[in-house]
CSV table of C-alpha atoms in Angstrom, one decimal:
chain,number,residue,atom,x,y,z
H,208,MET,CA,32.9,22.9,-24.8
H,209,THR,CA,29.7,23.2,-22.8
H,210,ARG,CA,26.8,25.3,-24.4
H,211,LEU,CA,25.4,26.6,-21.0
H,212,ASN,CA,27.6,29.1,-19.9
H,213,PHE,CA,27.4,31.3,-16.4
H,214,LYS,CA,26.5,34.3,-18.7
H,215,THR,CA,23.6,31.9,-19.9
H,216,VAL,CA,22.4,30.9,-17.0
H,217,ALA,CA,22.1,34.0,-15.3
H,218,LYS,CA,20.1,35.0,-18.1
H,219,LEU,CA,17.8,32.3,-17.5
H,220,GLY,CA,18.2,31.9,-13.7
H,221,THR,CA,14.7,33.2,-12.5
H,222,SER,CA,13.0,31.4,-15.6
H,223,CYS,CA,14.5,27.7,-14.8
H,224,ALA,CA,13.9,28.7,-10.9
H,225,ALA,CA,10.3,28.6,-11.7
H,226,LEU,CA,10.7,26.2,-14.2
H,227,THR,CA,12.3,23.5,-11.1
H,228,LEU,CA,9.7,24.5,-8.8
H,229,ALA,CA,6.7,23.7,-11.6
H,230,ALA,CA,8.9,20.5,-12.1
H,231,THR,CA,9.0,19.5,-8.8
H,232,ALA,CA,5.3,19.8,-8.0
H,233,ALA,CA,4.4,18.0,-10.9
H,234,MET,CA,6.5,15.2,-10.4
H,235,ALA,CA,4.1,14.3,-7.3
H,236,GLU,CA,1.0,13.8,-10.0
H,237,THR,CA,0.7,12.2,-13.4
H,238,VAL,CA,-1.9,12.6,-16.5
H,239,ARG,CA,-3.4,10.3,-18.5
H,240,VAL,CA,-2.1,10.6,-22.1
H,241,ASP,CA,-5.3,11.1,-23.7
H,242,GLN,CA,-5.9,13.9,-21.5
H,243,GLY,CA,-2.9,16.7,-22.2
H,244,ALA,CA,-3.6,20.5,-22.0
H,245,ASP,CA,-3.5,22.7,-25.1
H,246,ILE,CA,0.0,23.5,-26.5
H,247,THR,CA,-1.5,26.8,-28.4
H,248,GLU,CA,-1.8,28.8,-25.3
H,249,LEU,CA,2.3,27.9,-25.2
H,250,CYS,CA,3.5,28.9,-28.6
H,251,GLY,CA,4.5,32.4,-28.5
H,252,SER,CA,5.7,34.0,-31.8
H,253,ASP,CA,9.2,33.7,-32.6
H,254,PRO,CA,9.9,30.7,-35.0
H,255,ILE,CA,10.8,27.1,-33.2
H,256,ARG,CA,12.5,24.4,-34.9
H,257,VAL,CA,12.0,21.2,-33.5
H,258,ALA,CA,14.3,18.4,-33.5
H,259,LEU,CA,13.8,14.7,-32.7
H,260,VAL,CA,16.6,12.5,-32.1
H,261,ASP,CA,15.9,8.6,-31.3
H,262,GLY,CA,18.5,6.2,-30.2
H,263,TRP,CA,16.9,3.2,-32.2
H,264,GLY,CA,14.0,4.5,-34.6
H,265,GLY,CA,13.4,2.3,-37.3
H,266,ASP,CA,10.1,0.6,-36.2
H,267,THR,CA,6.3,1.5,-36.5
H,268,TRP,CA,6.1,2.5,-33.2
H,269,ARG,CA,8.8,5.5,-33.7
H,270,LYS,CA,7.4,6.5,-37.0
H,271,ILE,CA,4.0,7.2,-35.3
H,272,THR,CA,5.5,9.0,-32.3
H,273,PHE,CA,7.2,11.3,-35.0
H,274,ALA,CA,4.1,11.8,-37.1
H,275,GLU,CA,2.5,12.6,-33.4
H,276,LEU,CA,5.1,15.4,-32.8
H,277,GLN,CA,4.3,16.9,-36.1
H,278,ASP,CA,0.8,16.9,-35.5
H,279,GLU,CA,0.9,18.4,-32.2
H,280,ALA,CA,3.7,21.0,-33.7
H,281,SER,CA,1.1,22.4,-36.7
H,282,LYS,CA,-0.9,23.7,-33.9
H,283,CYS,CA,1.3,26.2,-33.7
H,284,PRO,CA,1.9,28.3,-37.0
H,285,ASN,CA,5.5,29.2,-35.5
H,286,ILE,CA,7.1,25.6,-34.9
H,287,THR,CA,8.3,23.6,-37.3
H,288,ALA,CA,9.1,19.7,-36.5
H,289,GLU,CA,10.9,18.4,-39.7
H,290,ASP,CA,13.8,16.7,-38.6
H,291,HIS,CA,14.1,13.1,-37.2
H,292,SER,CA,17.9,11.5,-36.5
H,293,ASP,CA,17.9,7.7,-36.2
H,294,ALA,CA,21.2,6.7,-34.3
H,295,GLY,CA,20.5,2.7,-35.1
H,296,GLY,CA,21.3,1.7,-31.6
H,297,ASP,CA,24.5,3.4,-31.6
H,298,GLN,CA,25.1,6.0,-28.6
H,299,GLN,CA,27.8,7.9,-30.7
H,300,THR,CA,25.8,8.8,-33.4
H,301,TYR,CA,22.9,9.3,-31.2
H,302,SER,CA,25.3,12.0,-29.2
H,303,ALA,CA,26.7,13.4,-32.8
H,304,ALA,CA,22.9,14.2,-34.1
H,305,ILE,CA,22.4,16.0,-30.9
H,306,ASN,CA,25.7,17.9,-30.8
H,307,GLY,CA,24.8,18.8,-34.4
H,308,TYR,CA,21.3,20.1,-34.0
H,309,ALA,CA,22.4,22.2,-31.1
H,310,THR,CA,25.3,23.9,-32.9
H,311,GLN,CA,23.1,24.6,-35.8
H,312,GLY,CA,21.0,26.6,-33.5
H,313,TYR,CA,17.7,24.2,-33.0
H,314,GLU,CA,15.5,25.7,-30.9
H,315,VAL,CA,14.4,22.5,-29.2
H,316,ILE,CA,15.9,19.4,-29.5
H,317,ILE,CA,14.2,16.1,-27.9
H,318,ALA,CA,15.6,12.8,-27.3
H,319,PHE,CA,14.1,9.5,-26.6
H,320,THR,CA,16.0,8.3,-23.7
H,321,ASP,CA,17.4,5.0,-24.7
H,322,PHE,CA,20.5,5.4,-23.4
H,323,GLY,CA,19.4,6.6,-19.7
H,324,GLU,CA,21.7,8.8,-17.8
H,325,ALA,CA,25.2,7.8,-20.2
H,326,ALA,CA,23.7,10.5,-22.3
H,327,LEU,CA,23.4,13.2,-19.6
H,328,PRO,CA,26.9,14.8,-20.6
H,329,THR,CA,25.6,15.1,-24.3
H,330,TYR,CA,22.3,16.5,-22.7
H,331,ARG,CA,24.7,19.1,-20.9
H,332,MET,CA,26.4,20.1,-23.7
H,333,ALA,CA,23.2,20.6,-26.0
H,334,ASN,CA,21.2,22.7,-23.3
H,335,GLY,CA,21.4,26.5,-23.3
H,336,ASP,CA,22.6,29.3,-25.7
H,337,GLY,CA,19.1,29.5,-27.1
H,338,THR,CA,18.6,25.4,-27.3
H,339,THR,CA,16.2,23.9,-25.3
H,340,MET,CA,17.2,20.1,-24.6
H,341,VAL,CA,14.2,17.7,-23.6
H,342,PRO,CA,15.3,14.0,-23.1
H,343,TYR,CA,12.2,12.5,-23.1
H,344,PHE,CA,10.1,8.8,-21.9
H,345,ASN,CA,12.2,7.6,-19.0
H,346,GLN,CA,13.1,9.3,-16.1
H,347,ILE,CA,16.7,10.4,-15.5
H,348,PRO,CA,18.7,11.5,-13.0
H,349,GLY,CA,20.1,15.1,-13.7
H,350,ARG,CA,19.5,19.0,-12.6
H,351,VAL,CA,16.3,20.8,-14.3
H,352,GLY,CA,17.8,24.0,-16.3
H,353,PHE,CA,21.2,22.4,-16.4
H,354,ASP,CA,21.9,18.5,-17.4
H,355,TYR,CA,18.4,19.4,-19.5
H,356,ALA,CA,15.5,21.8,-19.6
H,357,VAL,CA,13.2,19.1,-18.3
H,358,ASN,CA,12.1,15.6,-18.7
H,359,PRO,CA,9.0,14.3,-18.9
H,360,TYR,CA,8.4,10.6,-18.4
H,361,GLN,CA,6.2,7.7,-18.5
H,362,ASP,CA,5.4,6.6,-15.2
H,363,SER,CA,6.6,3.2,-15.0
H,364,VAL,CA,6.1,2.7,-11.4
H,365,ALA,CA,2.3,4.0,-11.5
H,366,ILE,CA,1.8,1.5,-14.5
H,367,GLY,CA,3.0,-1.5,-12.5
H,368,LYS,CA,0.8,-0.6,-9.8
H,369,GLN,CA,-2.2,-0.7,-12.2
H,370,TYR,CA,-1.1,-3.8,-13.7
H,371,ALA,CA,-1.0,-5.9,-10.0
H,372,GLU,CA,-4.5,-3.9,-9.4
H,373,TRP,CA,-5.9,-5.5,-12.7
H,374,MET,CA,-3.9,-8.9,-11.8
H,375,ALA,CA,-5.9,-9.2,-8.3
H,376,LYS,CA,-9.0,-8.5,-10.2
H,377,ALA,CA,-8.5,-10.8,-13.3
H,378,LEU,CA,-7.8,-13.7,-10.9
H,379,ASP,CA,-9.7,-13.2,-8.0
H,380,GLY,CA,-7.1,-12.0,-5.9
H,381,GLU,CA,-5.3,-15.3,-6.0
H,382,GLY,CA,-2.4,-17.0,-8.4
H,383,ASN,CA,0.9,-17.0,-9.6
H,384,VAL,CA,2.1,-13.9,-11.5
H,385,LEU,CA,5.5,-12.9,-13.3
H,386,MET,CA,6.9,-9.3,-14.5
H,387,LEU,CA,8.7,-9.4,-18.2
H,388,GLY,CA,11.5,-6.7,-18.5
H,389,GLY,CA,14.2,-5.3,-21.1
H,390,PRO,CA,17.8,-6.1,-20.9
H,391,ALA,CA,19.0,-7.2,-17.5
H,392,GLY,CA,19.4,-4.7,-15.1
H,393,ALA,CA,17.2,-1.8,-17.5
H,394,SER,CA,16.4,1.0,-15.2
H,395,SER,CA,12.7,1.1,-16.7
H,396,SER,CA,11.8,-2.4,-16.3
H,397,THR,CA,12.7,-2.0,-12.5
H,398,ASN,CA,10.6,1.0,-12.2
H,399,PHE,CA,7.5,-1.6,-13.4
H,400,LEU,CA,9.0,-4.1,-11.2
H,401,ASN,CA,8.6,-1.8,-8.3
H,402,GLY,CA,5.4,-0.6,-9.2
H,403,PHE,CA,4.2,-4.1,-9.6
H,404,LYS,CA,5.4,-5.0,-6.3
H,405,GLU,CA,4.3,-2.1,-4.4
H,406,GLY,CA,0.9,-3.0,-6.1
H,407,LEU,CA,1.2,-6.7,-5.3
H,408,ALA,CA,1.8,-6.2,-1.5
H,409,ASP,CA,-1.9,-5.1,-1.6
H,410,HIS,CA,-3.2,-8.5,-2.5
H,411,PRO,CA,-1.2,-11.3,-0.4
H,412,GLY,CA,-3.1,-13.7,-2.6
H,413,LEU,CA,-0.9,-13.0,-5.6
H,414,THR,CA,2.8,-14.9,-5.8
H,415,LEU,CA,5.7,-13.4,-7.6
H,416,LEU,CA,7.2,-16.4,-8.7
H,417,ASP,CA,10.5,-14.5,-9.3
H,418,GLU,CA,11.5,-11.4,-7.7
H,419,ASN,CA,13.6,-10.3,-10.6
H,420,PHE,CA,12.1,-9.2,-13.7
H,421,ILE,CA,12.6,-11.9,-16.4
H,422,ALA,CA,14.5,-10.0,-19.1
H,423,THR,CA,13.8,-10.3,-22.6
H,424,ASN,CA,15.9,-7.5,-24.5
H,425,TRP,CA,13.1,-6.0,-25.7
H,426,ASN,CA,13.9,-8.6,-28.8
H,427,PRO,CA,11.1,-10.7,-30.0
H,428,ALA,CA,13.1,-13.9,-30.4
H,429,ASP,CA,14.6,-13.4,-26.8
H,430,ALA,CA,11.4,-12.8,-25.4
H,431,GLN,CA,10.0,-15.9,-26.7
H,432,LYS,CA,13.0,-18.0,-25.5
H,433,ALA,CA,12.4,-16.8,-22.3
H,434,ALA,CA,8.6,-17.8,-22.2
H,435,ALA,CA,9.5,-21.1,-23.3
H,436,GLY,CA,12.2,-21.4,-20.4
H,437,LEU,CA,9.3,-19.9,-17.9
H,438,ILE,CA,6.6,-22.5,-19.6
H,439,ALA,CA,9.2,-25.4,-18.5
H,440,LYS,CA,10.2,-24.1,-15.4
H,441,TYR,CA,6.6,-23.4,-14.1
H,442,GLY,CA,4.4,-25.3,-16.4
H,443,ASP,CA,0.7,-24.5,-15.8
H,444,ASN,CA,1.7,-22.8,-12.7
H,445,ILE,CA,1.9,-19.2,-14.2
H,446,ASP,CA,-1.3,-17.7,-13.8
H,447,GLY,CA,-0.5,-14.1,-15.0
H,448,ILE,CA,2.3,-11.9,-16.8
H,449,ALA,CA,2.7,-8.6,-16.5
H,450,SER,CA,5.3,-6.8,-19.3
H,451,ASP,CA,6.7,-3.3,-20.1
H,452,TYR,CA,6.8,-3.9,-23.5
H,453,GLY,CA,4.4,-5.3,-26.3
H,454,VAL,CA,6.8,-6.8,-28.2
H,455,SER,CA,8.0,-9.2,-25.5
H,456,THR,CA,4.2,-10.0,-24.3
H,457,LEU,CA,3.3,-10.8,-28.3
H,458,ALA,CA,6.2,-13.0,-28.6
H,459,THR,CA,5.2,-15.1,-24.8
H,460,LEU,CA,1.6,-15.4,-26.0
H,461,LYS,CA,2.9,-17.3,-29.1
H,462,ALA,CA,5.0,-19.3,-26.8
H,463,PHE,CA,2.1,-20.3,-24.9
H,464,LEU,CA,0.0,-20.8,-27.7
H,465,GLN,CA,2.7,-23.1,-29.5
H,466,SER,CA,2.7,-25.2,-25.9
H,467,ASP,CA,0.1,-27.5,-24.1
H,468,VAL,CA,-0.4,-24.7,-21.4
H,469,GLU,CA,-2.9,-22.6,-21.0
H,470,VAL,CA,-2.0,-18.7,-21.8
H,471,PRO,CA,-2.2,-17.0,-18.7
H,472,ALA,CA,-3.5,-13.6,-18.1
H,473,LEU,CA,-1.6,-10.8,-20.2
H,474,ALA,CA,-1.4,-7.2,-19.2
H,475,THR,CA,1.1,-4.8,-21.4
H,476,ILE,CA,1.4,-1.9,-22.8
H,477,ALA,CA,2.7,-0.7,-26.2
H,478,THR,CA,0.6,-3.1,-27.9
H,479,SER,CA,0.8,-4.1,-31.7
H,480,ASN,CA,-2.0,-4.9,-34.6
H,481,GLU,CA,-1.0,-8.2,-34.7
H,482,MET,CA,-1.9,-8.9,-31.4
H,483,ASN,CA,-5.2,-7.0,-30.8
H,484,CYS,CA,-6.1,-8.8,-33.8
H,485,MET,CA,-5.0,-12.0,-32.3
H,486,TYR,CA,-6.9,-11.4,-29.5
H,487,LEU,CA,-9.9,-10.5,-31.2
H,488,GLU,CA,-9.6,-13.6,-33.2
H,489,ALA,CA,-9.6,-15.7,-29.9
H,490,ILE,CA,-12.6,-13.6,-28.4
H,491,GLU,CA,-14.4,-15.0,-31.8
H,492,ASN,CA,-13.4,-18.5,-31.1
H,493,ASP,CA,-14.4,-18.2,-27.4
H,494,GLU,CA,-10.5,-18.8,-26.5
H,495,ALA,CA,-9.5,-15.9,-25.1
H,496,TRP,CA,-7.4,-14.9,-22.4
H,497,PRO,CA,-7.8,-12.4,-19.7
H,498,TYR,CA,-6.0,-9.5,-21.6
H,499,LEU,CA,-5.1,-5.7,-20.1
H,500,ALA,CA,-3.5,-3.4,-22.7
H,501,LEU,CA,-2.4,0.1,-21.4
H,502,ASP,CA,-1.7,2.6,-24.7
H,503,GLY,CA,-1.5,5.4,-26.5
H,504,SER,CA,2.2,5.6,-25.5
H,505,THR,CA,3.0,7.3,-29.0
H,506,ALA,CA,1.6,10.6,-27.7
H,507,ASP,CA,3.9,10.8,-24.8
H,508,ILE,CA,6.0,12.7,-27.1
H,509,ARG,CA,3.0,15.7,-27.3
H,510,PHE,CA,4.0,16.1,-23.7
H,511,ALA,CA,7.5,16.6,-24.1
H,512,LEU,CA,7.0,19.3,-27.0
H,513,ARG,CA,4.6,21.1,-24.6
H,514,GLN,CA,7.4,20.6,-21.8
H,515,ALA,CA,10.0,21.9,-24.2
H,516,VAL,CA,7.9,25.1,-25.6
H,517,ALA,CA,7.0,26.2,-22.4
H,518,ALA,CA,10.5,26.1,-21.1
H,519,HIS,CA,11.7,27.6,-24.1
H,520,ASN,CA,9.2,30.2,-23.8
H,521,GLY,CA,9.9,31.0,-20.3
H,522,ILE,CA,6.4,29.9,-19.2
H,523,GLU,CA,5.1,28.5,-16.0
H,524,PHE,CA,3.6,25.2,-17.2
H,525,ASN,CA,1.6,22.9,-14.5
H,526,GLU,CA,0.9,20.1,-16.7
H,527,PRO,CA,2.9,16.8,-14.7
H,528,LEU,CA,5.8,15.5,-15.7
H,529,GLY,CA,4.7,12.0,-15.3
H,530,VAL,CA,2.4,10.6,-18.1
H,531,VAL,CA,0.2,7.0,-18.2
H,532,PRO,CA,-1.4,5.3,-20.9
H,533,TYR,CA,-5.0,4.8,-21.3
H,534,THR,CA,-7.1,1.8,-21.0
H,535,TYR,CA,-7.2,0.3,-24.7
H,536,ALA,CA,-8.4,-3.2,-24.0
H,537,ASP,CA,-9.8,-4.9,-21.0
H,538,SER,CA,-11.2,-8.4,-20.7
H,539,THR,CA,-12.3,-7.5,-17.1
H,540,SER,CA,-14.6,-4.5,-18.4
H,541,GLY,CA,-15.3,-5.3,-21.8
H,542,ILE,CA,-13.2,-3.3,-23.5
H,543,VAL,CA,-11.7,-4.5,-27.0
H,544,PRO,CA,-8.9,-3.2,-29.0
H,545,LYS,CA,-8.9,-1.9,-32.6
H,546,CYS,CA,-7.9,-4.4,-35.4
H,547,SER,CA,-6.9,-3.6,-38.7
H,548,ASP,CA,-6.4,-5.5,-41.9
H,549,THR,CA,-4.1,-2.7,-43.8
H,550,ALA,CA,-2.0,-1.5,-41.0
H,551,PRO,CA,1.5,-3.1,-40.3
H,552,PRO,CA,1.5,-5.7,-38.0
H,553,ASP,CA,3.5,-4.1,-35.5
H,554,ALA,CA,1.4,-0.7,-35.8
H,555,ASP,CA,0.2,0.7,-32.5
H,556,LEU,CA,-3.4,1.8,-33.4
H,557,SER,CA,-3.7,3.4,-29.9
H,558,SER,CA,-2.2,6.3,-31.6
H,559,LEU,CA,-4.0,10.0,-31.1
H,560,LEU,CA,-3.3,10.7,-34.2
H,561,PRO,CA,-6.4,11.3,-36.6
H,562,GLU,CA,-7.8,8.7,-38.4
H,563,ASP,CA,-6.9,10.0,-41.8
H,564,LYS,CA,-3.3,10.6,-41.1
H,565,LEU,CA,-2.2,7.6,-39.2
H,566,ASN,CA,-3.7,5.8,-42.4
H,567,ALA,CA,-1.7,7.9,-44.4
H,568,LEU,CA,1.6,6.8,-42.6
H,569,PHE,CA,1.0,3.7,-43.2
H,570,GLN,CA,1.0,3.8,-46.8
H,571,GLN,CA,4.2,5.4,-46.9
C-alpha cells in the first residue's frame, strides 16, 4: 500500500511544485563537494529523525559517509542521524529496511542508489505521510514529489569531461586512452563514459581505444584481470586510463606494476589511502606516473541531507542537485594527496570530516 495518498499530495502540492521548479533549475548546474551551503538555515525546529540505507555498506568509504552524515546533522539540534542499515548487496533487504523506517515514521530516509531505478517502487511507497524519501549519489528517473522527494547526485558526465581535459593536458594532446567502469551496462559508468567522450571530442589527438567502458564490476580481482587483458591486447600503446572508482584504478595500477609495461596516466575518483601512499612513494623514487584524483565523494551525503531537510520543511532551496568532487591530486599542477600509516588501506582521506573525527573513526 502506497504511503503517498491523494490527501498527502493535496496538502503538499504547493511546496512540491516549488521544489520541482527549484530542482529543475538546480539540475542545470553543479557545485563542488567542498563548497556546500549552510544547513543551519534549513533545520527548522521540529524533531527530524534521519535513517541511512546502504545497499552495500561494509567498506570504509561507507563508514566515513555515515560519519559525514552525522557530522552534518549535528549542526542542527533538532536532527538526529543514528540509524544506518546495510543490505549487504541484497535488494530485498534494502527495500525492507526502507519500508521499515517508513513504517516507523522516520521523517527522513536517505538511500544510496545501489540498485538504480529498480528501487523506484520502494522509494515511491516510502515517500509521503510525513516521510521524506531521498535517493542519492546516482541520478535516476522518476517524478519529484511522487517517486521521491528529491534526488541529489554526483554529476558523472561533468567528471568524465574533466577527465578528458586533464588527459589532454597530461599527454600533451596526443595518445590512446580507455575508460574503466563497473558492471557491464552500469548506468553510472555509462554517464562517466558519455562525459569522457564529450570531452575527448575537443581533443582529436586523443584516441579512445574502445567505444565501451571496460567492465571491472568495481571489484579488485575483476579489475586486475581486466587490466591484464588490456596489457595483453594493447601493450605499451595505452597512454591513459580513466576510471569511475578508485578500487578499479588501484587494481589496474598493480597490474601495470607487475608487467613490463609503463604505467599510463591515471585519472580516477574515490581513491584510497593505499593508492595515494603508493603514488607518494613513487614520487620519492622518481617513478611516478601522471595522476589525477578527484575526491571528497564521502561528503556527497551532506548535500543529500540538506536537500532532504529543505524538502521536509517545505523550504525552497537553490543548492544545485549535481555535485562534483574537488581535485585531491594532480601531477600536472603539483597537487599531492595525503598518506597515513595508521589509517586503513581503503580509507578515503579526502573526507570533509574534521581530522580528529576521522582518526577516531579509524580506531573503531
